[in-house]
Amino acid sequence: MDPIPLVHASLGEQELAAVAEVFASGWPAGQGPKGKALEAQLVARYGVGDAVAMCNAGAALHVALLALGVKPGDEVIVADYGFPAPAHAVRYLDAVPVCADVRADTGTIDPQAVADLITPRTVGVIAVDTVGIPADYVELQAIADRHGLFVIEDAACAVGAKYQGREAGALTEVGVLSFHGRKGASSGEGGALLAADPKIGADARLRSSFGIGSIFDMGKVVGLPIPEFTQIGYNYKLSDIAAAILQVQLGRIDELLARRDAVATRYAELLADEELLTVPYVPQDRTHAWQTYMVTLDASVDRAAVATELRGKGIGCGHGTFAAHIQPVFESKHKCPVSADLHQRHLAIPMHAELSTNQVERVVDALRSAVRTHSVPTRTLGGAA
Ligand SMILES: *Cc1c(COP(=O)(O)O)cnc(C)c1O
């Protein structure tokens, strides 16, 4: 039977045609006509003060922290569960990532855990929309406002998700999006920073292009004003080739997300009665972008054995995502037990916009059979080890 991949980027003829236009234009580098058009499209879609196209979300997080004035030794509270790019970004600045535990039902940062971790050295919080579901921004913003902290929304996985009717990515003063090949809208690699305050956006844009303005624009000015470098910047620009692909992808996001949503709905219906696993919980006030579909296995299930069985049948699967505090590079003194537990028990099963009904049913049948085969009855205390 045909293999069913865990992920698949929906890129096709329309994206190819957009790339051909860039080739013909003669400007494939960043901050050219396509990059500017993409930024305008992002500003319109998100209703933000500014949008900066960048090479990836990790770079956008780095520049966001610089633009918000984070200094070495500052503490930044980061969501423990999710791809640990926020903790990396904090460390780029020699600041201290402080891992906050997450809600057991959604996997998103627990506002109470954030409140409990605030010290005089805390300057901000990076919340993560874990695998596509927005965090609790009303509660987080209230805590941040009480303590004068910034909140960054890492919406890397959440393009198209909504929270209380608002777009994920634009739920706090600064948000970042990823357009990596495993996210819902993709240019292979890519990202963006969204800022409510245009000054933060302008600062981020400058830092993402070696501290100097658009080289494309310089070619068009009258006369020959010589620009000067006044600060150290990075080369975090998005190429116009990638920007052209993203213009198409953003136009398709509602259609692509509707298809992912239909897959999620079908999984939830078919797996609702399976006692050895739990399907994802989505609170009433938000929607999920379904970057990954993770079921939570019962503690009695041998996850590795289930994964081996699924892969043996050609069905892609994975461990889900990461708990930052247990990674050797971030090892922290305090624990995040909920995050550590989800990291043990989550299993990612195929999720993308091109899964057929038949494939979804095959995944469900194989998963149901695997969890039942590999469930070890819980040993009683004092029993044989
Ligand atoms: C994928 C991901 C990133 C990194 O995105 P890149 O564009 O690959 O740098 C950051 N944060 C989270 C939560 C992610 O899932």
XYZ file of C-alpha atoms and ligand atoms in Angstrom:
400
model
C 0.000 0.000 0.000
C 1.116 3.587 -0.615
C 3.025 5.167 2.216
C 1.216 7.950 4.106
C 3.733 10.666 5.017
C 3.554 12.514 8.332
C 3.829 15.874 6.535
C 3.548 17.183 2.991
C 4.000 20.773 1.782
C 1.259 21.781 -0.670
C 3.345 23.583 -3.302
C 2.353 23.481 -6.967
C 1.904 25.183 -10.312
C 0.822 28.555 -8.927
C 3.936 28.800 -6.766
C 6.125 27.766 -9.736
C 4.576 30.493 -11.888
C 5.315 33.071 -9.172
C 8.961 31.963 -9.060
C 9.207 32.264 -12.855
C 8.133 35.904 -12.530
C 10.991 36.584 -10.127
C 13.508 35.001 -12.491
C 12.243 37.219 -15.303
C 12.442 40.349 -13.124
C 16.183 39.992 -12.545
C 15.888 40.640 -8.746
C 16.006 37.333 -6.822
C 17.570 38.782 -3.619
C 15.704 40.119 -0.587
C 13.832 43.390 0.034
C 12.927 43.728 -3.642
C 9.473 44.116 -5.214
C 8.170 40.689 -4.107
C 9.451 41.063 -0.555
C 7.814 44.472 -0.226
C 4.555 43.173 -1.706
C 4.590 40.255 0.741
C 5.124 42.626 3.665
C 2.179 44.764 2.481
C 0.059 41.611 2.187
C 0.999 40.614 5.757
C 0.197 44.097 7.115
C -3.224 43.955 5.431
C -4.016 40.413 6.546
C -2.918 40.918 10.157
C -3.824 44.569 10.687
C -0.428 45.225 12.311
C 1.747 48.343 12.293
C 4.515 46.635 10.310
C 5.551 43.231 8.961
C 9.145 42.226 8.225
C 9.813 39.277 5.914
C 12.752 37.214 7.211
C 14.666 34.057 6.372
C 13.074 32.063 9.223
C 11.208 32.358 12.526
C 14.333 31.699 14.601
C 15.923 34.828 13.126
C 12.701 36.766 13.694
C 12.750 35.794 17.396
C 16.398 36.912 17.684
C 15.677 40.288 16.116
C 12.463 40.681 18.154
C 14.421 40.333 21.405
C 17.031 42.843 20.178
C 14.345 45.319 19.125
C 12.668 44.978 22.539
C 15.972 45.802 24.257
C 16.785 42.494 25.991
C 20.234 42.638 27.663
C 22.689 39.950 28.803
C 21.548 38.474 32.122
C 17.892 39.428 31.651
C 15.415 36.640 32.295
C 12.853 35.809 29.620
C 10.132 33.280 30.471
C 9.612 30.830 27.602
C 6.957 28.180 26.975
C 8.591 24.838 27.767
C 6.650 22.713 25.306
C 7.199 23.241 21.564
C 10.140 23.541 19.200
C 12.671 25.285 21.496
C 13.549 28.195 19.176
C 12.466 30.745 21.850
C 15.023 29.409 24.359
C 17.715 29.461 21.655
C 16.889 33.066 20.770
C 17.143 34.173 24.415
C 20.553 32.519 24.646
C 21.772 34.333 21.478
C 21.678 37.480 23.649
C 23.352 35.847 26.674
C 20.054 36.308 28.457
C 18.470 33.532 30.559
C 15.558 31.438 29.259
C 13.298 30.430 32.162
C 11.082 27.518 31.152
C 7.417 27.732 32.168
C 5.225 24.639 32.346
C 2.172 24.227 30.137
C -1.517 23.340 30.319
C -2.060 19.582 30.208
C -5.048 19.890 27.851
C -3.642 22.268 25.189
C 0.142 22.082 25.733
C 0.314 25.892 25.702
C 2.107 27.978 28.343
C 0.297 28.026 31.714
C -0.351 31.647 32.766
C -0.107 30.675 36.458
C 3.328 29.116 35.848
C 4.414 32.397 34.234
C 3.182 34.435 37.202
C 5.058 32.130 39.598
C 8.387 32.535 37.739
C 8.554 36.331 37.631
C 11.584 37.827 39.413
C 13.053 41.357 39.453
C 15.241 40.283 36.497
C 12.308 39.159 34.282
C 11.828 41.389 31.219
C 9.381 39.436 29.098
C 7.580 36.272 28.044
C 7.668 34.254 24.830
C 4.425 32.279 24.491
C 4.182 29.535 21.874
C 1.077 28.605 19.886
C 2.016 24.948 20.380
C 1.820 23.021 17.081
C -0.801 25.553 15.959
C -3.092 26.253 18.930
C -2.997 29.796 20.371
C -2.027 30.248 24.029
C -4.073 32.160 26.655
C -3.299 35.723 25.620
C -5.903 37.545 27.725
C -4.467 36.024 30.933
C -0.833 36.356 29.775
C -1.235 40.000 28.785
C -2.846 40.836 32.131
C 0.113 39.324 34.012
C 2.620 41.046 31.713
C 0.898 44.418 32.118
C 0.955 44.120 35.910
C 4.734 43.563 35.845
C 5.729 45.744 32.881
C 6.850 42.775 30.728
C 6.728 42.337 26.960
C 4.913 39.352 25.420
C 6.122 37.834 22.152
C 3.795 35.411 20.373
C 5.696 32.563 18.718
C 3.051 31.762 16.117
C 5.542 29.775 14.015
C 3.039 26.918 13.679
C -0.167 28.920 13.855
C -0.668 30.699 10.528
C -4.438 30.782 10.018
C -5.419 29.983 13.635
C -7.683 32.369 15.556
C -8.054 33.383 19.193
C -11.266 35.137 20.229
C -11.805 35.963 16.554
C -8.345 37.519 16.073
C -5.513 36.185 13.896
C -2.744 34.205 15.604
C 0.556 36.024 15.068
C -0.967 39.411 15.851
C -2.173 38.687 19.395
C 0.634 40.550 21.221
C 2.942 43.525 20.533
C 5.357 41.333 18.528
C 4.602 38.016 16.825
C 6.656 35.697 14.646
C 5.532 33.347 11.872
C 7.442 30.480 10.270
C 7.202 29.427 6.654
C 9.399 26.351 7.063
C 8.434 23.373 4.888
C 6.667 21.690 7.817
C 4.345 24.599 8.568
C 0.914 25.319 7.082
C 2.163 27.963 4.615
C 5.659 27.460 3.299
C 8.437 28.694 1.047
C 10.822 25.908 2.089
C 12.467 28.190 4.639
C 11.026 31.563 5.613
C 9.571 33.657 8.392
C 8.149 37.009 9.371
C 8.016 39.388 12.301
C 4.740 41.214 12.936
C 4.837 44.348 15.092
C 2.019 46.493 16.443
C 4.436 49.438 16.736
C 5.934 50.503 13.372
C 9.097 51.653 15.209
C 9.764 48.077 16.361
C 9.164 46.890 12.802
C 11.571 49.434 11.316
C 14.222 48.554 13.902
C 13.805 44.828 13.192
C 14.005 45.365 9.426
C 17.277 47.293 9.769
C 18.784 44.622 12.037
C 17.763 41.930 9.535
C 19.715 43.543 6.687
C 23.201 44.321 8.070
C 21.931 47.541 9.632
C 21.448 49.187 6.253
C 18.371 49.868 4.097
C 17.178 47.996 1.017
C 19.902 47.606 -1.620
C 17.118 47.385 -4.204
C 15.854 50.847 -3.184
C 19.380 52.310 -3.263
C 19.611 51.482 -6.940
C 16.634 53.720 -7.630
C 17.476 56.949 -5.753
C 18.348 60.093 -7.665
C 21.915 61.277 -7.099
C 24.362 59.184 -5.131
C 23.754 59.494 -1.359
C 26.233 57.162 0.380
C 24.587 55.205 3.237
C 26.514 54.516 6.448
C 26.472 51.586 8.858
C 25.458 52.830 12.301
C 24.816 49.497 14.015
C 25.677 45.816 13.766
C 23.048 43.904 11.888
C 22.562 40.405 10.549
C 21.669 39.009 7.166
C 18.226 37.610 7.948
C 16.510 38.736 4.735
C 13.982 36.602 2.879
C 14.776 36.208 -0.833
C 12.280 37.558 -3.341
C 12.047 33.997 -4.693
C 10.670 32.808 -1.346
C 8.517 35.937 -0.996
C 6.828 35.205 -4.324
C 6.016 31.653 -3.200
C 4.582 32.984 0.069
C 2.332 35.494 -1.648
C 0.640 32.536 -3.320
C 0.643 30.413 -0.160
C -0.979 33.135 1.958
C -3.699 33.449 -0.667
C -4.348 29.710 -0.301
C -4.117 29.475 3.492
C -7.859 29.413 4.170
C -8.361 26.614 1.629
C -5.361 24.607 2.913
C -6.401 25.049 6.532
C -9.994 24.001 5.765
C -8.617 20.711 4.445
C -6.423 20.168 7.533
C -9.412 20.999 9.689
C -11.526 18.377 7.923
C -8.793 15.778 8.586
C -8.690 16.755 12.279
C -12.473 16.510 12.563
C -12.469 13.038 11.002
C -9.640 11.813 13.270
C -11.533 13.094 16.319
C -14.772 11.358 15.255
C -13.101 8.052 14.477
C -10.890 7.986 17.578
C -13.392 9.363 20.100
C -14.189 5.925 21.542
C -10.580 4.710 21.828
C -9.786 4.513 25.540
C -6.026 4.168 25.116
C -5.566 7.645 23.647
C -6.972 11.184 23.815
C -7.516 13.437 20.804
C -6.477 17.135 20.924
C -8.614 19.554 22.920
C -9.451 22.917 21.336
C -11.093 25.466 23.687
C -14.257 27.189 22.374
C -12.604 30.610 22.017
C -9.875 29.578 19.553
C -9.138 27.524 16.445
C -6.197 25.254 15.655
C -3.884 25.552 12.624
C -3.091 21.812 12.838
C 0.624 22.148 12.053
C 0.849 18.764 13.812
C -1.902 16.406 14.975
C -0.841 14.840 18.265
C -2.764 12.216 20.173
C -1.947 11.651 23.845
C -1.350 7.970 24.533
C -2.431 6.354 27.769
C 0.509 5.792 30.140
C 0.135 2.023 29.628
C 0.970 2.263 25.897
C 4.517 1.579 24.640
C 4.886 4.535 22.263
C 8.081 3.339 20.578
C 6.465 0.003 19.755
C 3.383 1.766 18.345
C 5.601 4.004 16.186
C 7.588 1.018 14.906
C 4.385 -0.767 13.960
C 2.935 2.283 12.165
C 6.150 2.942 10.266
C 6.266 -0.730 9.304
C 2.904 -0.160 7.607
C 4.218 2.915 5.782
C 2.461 5.375 8.067
C 4.543 8.379 9.119
C 4.537 9.288 12.799
C 6.694 11.128 15.307
C 7.170 11.939 18.986
C 5.348 15.268 18.687
C 7.464 18.144 19.938
C 10.074 19.028 22.589
C 10.277 19.860 26.283
C 12.987 22.548 26.492
C 13.933 22.110 30.153
C 15.192 18.546 29.659
C 17.405 19.375 26.674
C 21.073 19.161 27.741
C 21.786 22.658 26.428
C 18.971 24.307 28.432
C 18.890 22.053 31.476
C 17.241 24.026 34.237
C 16.986 23.564 37.987
C 13.215 23.755 38.119
C 11.020 21.139 36.521
C 8.071 21.340 34.132
C 6.280 18.055 34.910
C 3.326 18.574 32.569
C 5.559 19.369 29.608
C 7.832 16.397 30.408
C 4.788 14.117 30.559
C 3.377 15.336 27.212
C 6.832 14.859 25.686
C 6.650 11.196 26.794
C 3.099 10.472 25.692
C 2.344 12.518 22.574
C 2.372 10.796 19.200
C 2.160 12.807 15.968
C 0.202 11.135 13.177
C -0.087 12.213 9.509
C -1.490 15.729 9.054
C -1.424 17.758 5.858
C -3.834 19.266 3.343
C -3.673 16.393 0.857
C -4.697 13.443 3.012
C -7.650 11.533 1.549
C -10.581 10.150 3.574
C -9.316 6.690 2.802
C -5.829 7.493 4.127
C -7.272 8.970 7.320
C -9.223 5.749 7.870
C -6.124 3.632 7.245
C -4.179 5.673 9.831
C -6.975 5.282 12.376
C -7.286 1.523 11.869
C -3.516 1.009 12.160
C -3.255 3.274 15.211
C -6.151 1.594 17.010
C -4.698 -1.839 16.420
C -1.175 -0.730 17.465
C -2.196 0.900 20.759
C -4.218 -2.178 21.711
C -1.355 -4.532 20.883
C 1.212 -2.450 22.767
C -0.693 -1.549 25.914
C 0.992 -3.039 28.963
C -1.394 -3.393 31.917
C -0.167 -1.202 34.764
C 1.812 -3.212 37.312
C 0.555 -3.043 40.868
C 2.837 -1.728 43.607
C 5.041 -4.464 44.990
C 4.641 -6.531 41.829
C 7.529 -8.028 39.887
C 9.826 -5.364 38.386
C 9.214 25.679 13.620
C 9.260 26.532 14.829
C 10.174 27.587 14.953
C 11.297 27.790 13.999
O 10.892 28.213 12.764
P 11.996 28.372 11.625
O 11.291 29.173 10.593
O 12.344 26.992 11.175
O 13.156 29.077 12.239
C 10.084 28.423 16.044
N 9.184 28.211 17.012
C 8.319 27.188 16.957
C 7.329 27.008 18.066
C 8.333 26.318 15.871
O 7.481 25.295 15.833
